[in-house]
PDB file of C-alpha atoms in Angstrom:
ATOM      1  CA  MET K 374       0.028  -0.042   0.117  1.00  0.00           C
ATOM      2  CA  ALA K 375       1.611   3.641  -0.851  1.00  0.00           C
ATOM      3  CA  ALA K 376       2.176   5.194   2.525  1.00  0.00           C
ATOM      4  CA  ASP K 377       2.013   9.034   3.438  1.00  0.00           C
ATOM      5  CA  ALA K 378      -1.130   8.846   0.400  1.00  0.00           C
ATOM      6  CA  VAL K 379      -4.275  10.380   1.005  1.00  0.00           C
ATOM      7  CA  LEU K 380      -6.855   8.123  -0.812  1.00  0.00           C
ATOM      8  CA  THR K 381      -6.438   4.543   1.312  1.00  0.00           C
ATOM      9  CA  PRO K 382      -6.052   1.814  -2.038  1.00  0.00           C
ATOM     10  CA  LEU K 383      -7.217  -0.774  -0.077  1.00  0.00           C
ATOM     11  CA  ALA K 384     -10.042   0.280   0.550  1.00  0.00           C
ATOM     12  CA  VAL K 385     -11.451   1.310  -2.789  1.00  0.00           C
ATOM     13  CA  ILE K 386      -9.516  -2.406  -3.678  1.00  0.00           C
ATOM     14  CA  ARG K 387     -12.494  -4.402  -1.032  1.00  0.00           C
ATOM     15  CA  ALA K 388     -15.598  -1.322  -2.026  1.00  0.00           C
ATOM     16  CA  LEU K 389     -14.658  -2.873  -5.385  1.00  0.00           C
ATOM     17  CA  GLN K 390     -14.085  -6.676  -4.177  1.00  0.00           C
ATOM     18  CA  GLY K 391     -17.347  -6.362  -2.470  1.00  0.00           C
ATOM     19  CA  ALA K 392     -19.875  -4.787  -5.522  1.00  0.00           C
ATOM     20  CA  TYR K 393     -17.553  -7.461  -7.578  1.00  0.00           C
ATOM     21  CA  ALA K 394     -19.435 -10.286  -5.036  1.00  0.00           C
ATOM     22  CA  ARG K 395     -22.961  -8.958  -6.060  1.00  0.00           C
ATOM     23  CA  GLY K 396     -22.283  -8.824  -9.415  1.00  0.00           C
ATOM     24  CA  ALA K 397     -21.548  -6.263 -10.610  1.00  0.00           C
ATOM     25  CA  ARG K 398     -19.365  -5.286 -13.950  1.00  0.00           C
ATOM     26  CA  GLY K 399     -18.539  -2.569 -15.845  1.00  0.00           C
ATOM     27  CA  PRO K 400     -19.327   0.329 -15.604  1.00  0.00           C
ATOM     28  CA  GLU K 401     -21.380  -0.491 -11.897  1.00  0.00           C
ATOM     29  CA  LEU K 402     -16.985  -1.091 -11.112  1.00  0.00           C
ATOM     30  CA  LEU K 403     -16.325   1.807 -12.539  1.00  0.00           C
ATOM     31  CA  GLN K 404     -18.726   4.123 -10.749  1.00  0.00           C
ATOM     32  CA  VAL K 405     -17.686   2.605  -7.568  1.00  0.00           C
ATOM     33  CA  ALA K 406     -14.032   2.822  -8.392  1.00  0.00           C
ATOM     34  CA  ALA K 407     -14.955   6.743  -9.813  1.00  0.00           C
ATOM     35  CA  GLY K 408     -16.642   7.709  -5.782  1.00  0.00           C
ATOM     36  CA  HIS K 409     -14.418   5.495  -3.928  1.00  0.00           C
ATOM     37  CA  ILE K 410     -11.627   6.972  -5.098  1.00  0.00           C
ATOM     38  CA  ARG K 411     -13.255  11.325  -5.181  1.00  0.00           C
ATOM     39  CA  ALA K 412     -14.254   9.865  -1.283  1.00  0.00           C
ATOM     40  CA  ALA K 413     -10.623  10.722   0.036  1.00  0.00           C
ATOM     41  CA  GLY K 414     -11.335  14.683  -0.251  1.00  0.00           C
ATOM     42  CA  PRO K 415      -8.775  16.587  -1.422  1.00  0.00           C
ATOM     43  CA  PRO K 416      -7.139  16.943  -3.270  1.00  0.00           C
ATOM     44  CA  TYR K 417      -9.712  14.727  -5.686  1.00  0.00           C
ATOM     45  CA  THR K 418     -11.613  17.365  -7.568  1.00  0.00           C
ATOM     46  CA  GLY K 419     -13.101  15.134 -10.027  1.00  0.00           C
ATOM     47  CA  VAL K 420     -12.169  11.260 -10.752  1.00  0.00           C
ATOM     48  CA  TYR K 421     -12.758  10.039 -15.205  1.00  0.00           C
ATOM     49  CA  LEU K 422     -12.704   6.140 -15.427  1.00  0.00           C
ATOM     50  CA  TYR K 423     -12.333   5.916 -18.989  1.00  0.00           C
ATOM     51  CA  MET K 424     -12.135   2.815 -21.286  1.00  0.00           C
ATOM     52  CA  LEU K 425     -10.781   2.100 -24.696  1.00  0.00           C
ATOM     53  CA  HIS K 426     -12.553   1.953 -27.534  1.00  0.00           C
ATOM     54  CA  ASP K 427     -10.433   1.042 -31.003  1.00  0.00           C
ATOM     55  CA  ARG K 428      -8.545   4.339 -31.019  1.00  0.00           C
ATOM     56  CA  GLU K 429     -10.640   6.214 -28.510  1.00  0.00           C
ATOM     57  CA  LEU K 430     -10.560   6.148 -24.440  1.00  0.00           C
ATOM     58  CA  VAL K 431     -15.266   7.302 -23.829  1.00  0.00           C
ATOM     59  CA  LEU K 432     -16.146   8.527 -20.447  1.00  0.00           C
ATOM     60  CA  GLU K 433     -17.594   5.144 -18.871  1.00  0.00           C
ATOM     61  CA  ALA K 434     -18.482   6.249 -14.814  1.00  0.00           C
ATOM     62  CA  PHE K 435     -16.839   9.821 -12.766  1.00  0.00           C
ATOM     63  CA  ASP K 436     -17.857  11.486  -9.439  1.00  0.00           C
ATOM     64  CA  GLY K 437     -16.939  15.126  -9.280  1.00  0.00           C
ATOM     65  CA  ARG K 438     -17.352  17.964 -11.405  1.00  0.00           C
ATOM     66  CA  ALA K 439     -19.176  16.783 -15.405  1.00  0.00           C
ATOM     67  CA  THR K 440     -17.301  17.247 -18.873  1.00  0.00           C
ATOM     68  CA  GLU K 441     -18.794  17.258 -22.091  1.00  0.00           C
ATOM     69  CA  HIS K 442     -15.442  14.819 -22.487  1.00  0.00           C
ATOM     70  CA  THR K 443     -16.870  12.369 -23.173  1.00  0.00           C
ATOM     71  CA  ARG K 444     -15.275  10.928 -26.451  1.00  0.00           C
ATOM     72  CA  ILE K 445     -10.743  11.738 -26.181  1.00  0.00           C
ATOM     73  CA  PRO K 446      -9.081  10.182 -29.463  1.00  0.00           C
ATOM     74  CA  VAL K 447      -6.149   8.372 -28.115  1.00  0.00           C
ATOM     75  CA  GLY K 448      -3.023  11.443 -29.126  1.00  0.00           C
ATOM     76  CA  THR K 449      -5.417  14.626 -28.301  1.00  0.00           C
ATOM     77  CA  GLY K 450      -5.491  16.379 -24.529  1.00  0.00           C
ATOM     78  CA  ILE K 451      -3.600  14.405 -21.149  1.00  0.00           C
ATOM     79  CA  CYS K 452      -5.945  11.557 -22.020  1.00  0.00           C
ATOM     80  CA  GLY K 453      -5.071  10.613 -24.733  1.00  0.00           C
ATOM     81  CA  GLN K 454      -1.432  11.204 -25.092  1.00  0.00           C
ATOM     82  CA  ALA K 455      -0.721   9.310 -22.227  1.00  0.00           C
ATOM     83  CA  VAL K 456      -1.958   6.182 -24.548  1.00  0.00           C
ATOM     84  CA  ALA K 457      -0.016   7.361 -27.041  1.00  0.00           C
ATOM     85  CA  GLN K 458       2.766   6.811 -24.597  1.00  0.00           C
ATOM     86  CA  GLY K 459       1.651   4.131 -22.787  1.00  0.00           C
ATOM     87  CA  THR K 460       2.304   6.026 -19.764  1.00  0.00           C
ATOM     88  CA  ASP K 461       0.752   7.075 -16.401  1.00  0.00           C
ATOM     89  CA  LEU K 462       0.890  11.200 -16.785  1.00  0.00           C
ATOM     90  CA  ASN K 463       1.638  13.027 -13.313  1.00  0.00           C
ATOM     91  CA  VAL K 464       0.759  16.415 -14.393  1.00  0.00           C
ATOM     92  CA  ALA K 465       1.684  19.374 -12.458  1.00  0.00           C
ATOM     93  CA  ASP K 466       0.368  22.019 -14.135  1.00  0.00           C
ATOM     94  CA  VAL K 467      -2.051  21.805 -16.659  1.00  0.00           C
ATOM     95  CA  GLY K 468      -2.093  25.258 -18.283  1.00  0.00           C
ATOM     96  CA  ALA K 469       1.575  24.416 -19.275  1.00  0.00           C
ATOM     97  CA  ALA K 470       0.328  21.439 -20.861  1.00  0.00           C
ATOM     98  CA  PRO K 471       0.296  21.645 -24.934  1.00  0.00           C
ATOM     99  CA  GLY K 472      -2.263  20.036 -25.749  1.00  0.00           C
ATOM    100  CA  TYR K 473      -4.748  20.203 -22.702  1.00  0.00           C
ATOM    101  CA  LEU K 474      -7.775  19.761 -22.485  1.00  0.00           C
ATOM    102  CA  ALA K 475      -9.872  21.742 -19.471  1.00  0.00           C
ATOM    103  CA  CYS K 476     -12.761  19.748 -18.257  1.00  0.00           C
ATOM    104  CA  SER K 477     -13.217  22.310 -16.147  1.00  0.00           C
ATOM    105  CA  LEU K 478     -11.512  26.211 -15.639  1.00  0.00           C
ATOM    106  CA  GLU K 479     -10.443  25.389 -12.041  1.00  0.00           C
ATOM    107  CA  THR K 480      -8.774  22.478 -12.581  1.00  0.00           C
ATOM    108  CA  ARG K 481      -5.364  22.797 -11.250  1.00  0.00           C
ATOM    109  CA  SER K 482      -2.976  19.238 -11.971  1.00  0.00           C
ATOM    110  CA  GLU K 483      -4.114  15.604 -12.794  1.00  0.00           C
ATOM    111  CA  LEU K 484      -2.925  12.097 -12.762  1.00  0.00           C
ATOM    112  CA  VAL K 485      -3.592   9.792 -14.894  1.00  0.00           C
ATOM    113  CA  VAL K 486      -3.753   6.004 -14.145  1.00  0.00           C
ATOM    114  CA  LEU K 487      -3.250   3.751 -17.134  1.00  0.00           C
ATOM    115  CA  ILE K 488      -5.775   0.307 -15.742  1.00  0.00           C
ATOM    116  CA  ARG K 489      -3.240  -2.798 -17.696  1.00  0.00           C
ATOM    117  CA  ARG K 490      -4.281  -6.378 -17.916  1.00  0.00           C
ATOM    118  CA  ASN K 491      -0.772  -7.470 -18.781  1.00  0.00           C
ATOM    119  CA  GLN K 492       0.432  -5.210 -21.363  1.00  0.00           C
ATOM    120  CA  GLN K 493      -3.207  -4.273 -23.095  1.00  0.00           C
ATOM    121  CA  ILE K 494      -4.081  -1.100 -21.972  1.00  0.00           C
ATOM    122  CA  LEU K 495      -7.414  -1.989 -20.342  1.00  0.00           C
ATOM    123  CA  GLY K 496      -8.425   2.509 -19.645  1.00  0.00           C
ATOM    124  CA  GLN K 497      -7.338   5.300 -17.418  1.00  0.00           C
ATOM    125  CA  ILE K 498      -8.283   6.652 -14.275  1.00  0.00           C
ATOM    126  CA  ASP K 499      -8.380   9.935 -14.822  1.00  0.00           C
ATOM    127  CA  ILE K 500      -7.785  12.400 -11.993  1.00  0.00           C
ATOM    128  CA  ASP K 501      -8.449  16.754 -11.396  1.00  0.00           C
ATOM    129  CA  SER K 502      -7.261  18.385  -8.680  1.00  0.00           C
ATOM    130  CA  ASP K 503      -7.793  22.666  -8.372  1.00  0.00           C
ATOM    131  CA  VAL K 504      -4.487  22.312  -6.324  1.00  0.00           C
ATOM    132  CA  PRO K 505      -1.226  22.821  -8.305  1.00  0.00           C
ATOM    133  CA  ALA K 506       1.337  19.572  -8.091  1.00  0.00           C
ATOM    134  CA  ALA K 507      -1.419  17.857  -6.182  1.00  0.00           C
ATOM    135  CA  PHE K 508      -0.174  13.977  -6.762  1.00  0.00           C
ATOM    136  CA  ASP K 509       3.378  13.316  -5.796  1.00  0.00           C
ATOM    137  CA  ALA K 510       4.430   9.343  -5.754  1.00  0.00           C
ATOM    138  CA  ALA K 511       2.651   9.014  -2.628  1.00  0.00           C
ATOM    139  CA  GLU K 512      -0.078   8.816  -4.695  1.00  0.00           C
ATOM    140  CA  GLN K 513       0.194   8.220  -8.256  1.00  0.00           C
ATOM    141  CA  ALA K 514       1.732   5.342  -6.969  1.00  0.00           C
ATOM    142  CA  ALA K 515      -2.452   4.161  -4.767  1.00  0.00           C
ATOM    143  CA  VAL K 516      -4.625   5.128  -8.011  1.00  0.00           C
ATOM    144  CA  LYS K 517      -1.860   2.702  -9.766  1.00  0.00           C
ATOM    145  CA  GLU K 518      -3.419  -0.332  -7.460  1.00  0.00           C
ATOM    146  CA  VAL K 519      -7.133   0.263  -7.766  1.00  0.00           C
ATOM    147  CA  ALA K 520      -6.351   0.648 -11.248  1.00  0.00           C
ATOM    148  CA  ASP K 521      -4.582  -3.041 -10.910  1.00  0.00           C
ATOM    149  CA  ALA K 522      -6.758  -4.352  -8.830  1.00  0.00           C
ATOM    150  CA  LEU K 523     -10.111  -2.885 -11.393  1.00  0.00           C
ATOM    151  CA  ALA K 524      -8.031  -4.834 -14.390  1.00  0.00           C
ATOM    152  CA  ALA K 525      -8.092  -7.808 -12.565  1.00  0.00           C
ATOM    153  CA  LEU K 526     -12.168  -7.528 -12.105  1.00  0.00           C
ATOM    154  CA  LEU K 527     -13.315  -6.276 -15.505  1.00  0.00           C
TER     155      LEU K 527
END
């Protein structure tokens, strides 16, 4: 478990496992994850779970502010760049990020963690914060634990 993170990944993973045991699948599991991650409180302002369909990320669950970005082509914005590069992205200042797609004018930093099964990218957890440089290595590791649990359940 990630030390000193705001997010407690084990609590989210237990909620996911419980929902799965009760029959939750796909979008319902994603919604459980979004709600439990955002419930960690600040710096989590918005949590968006996108799944990869062909060459497009499709928003399937969120908690927080609504976004107009429900479909994002691979390579576009921070979310699309993470998939194109095959790597998680932790952006301390979204205003300085080339090609940034703003979900909200208040957002200052963003963390994108890929959901992978082995080498296959299934989707991503996209987290916005109104705080600059909100996500450190411990926070990123905590979200990755949740993404890995999701990959096993989806």
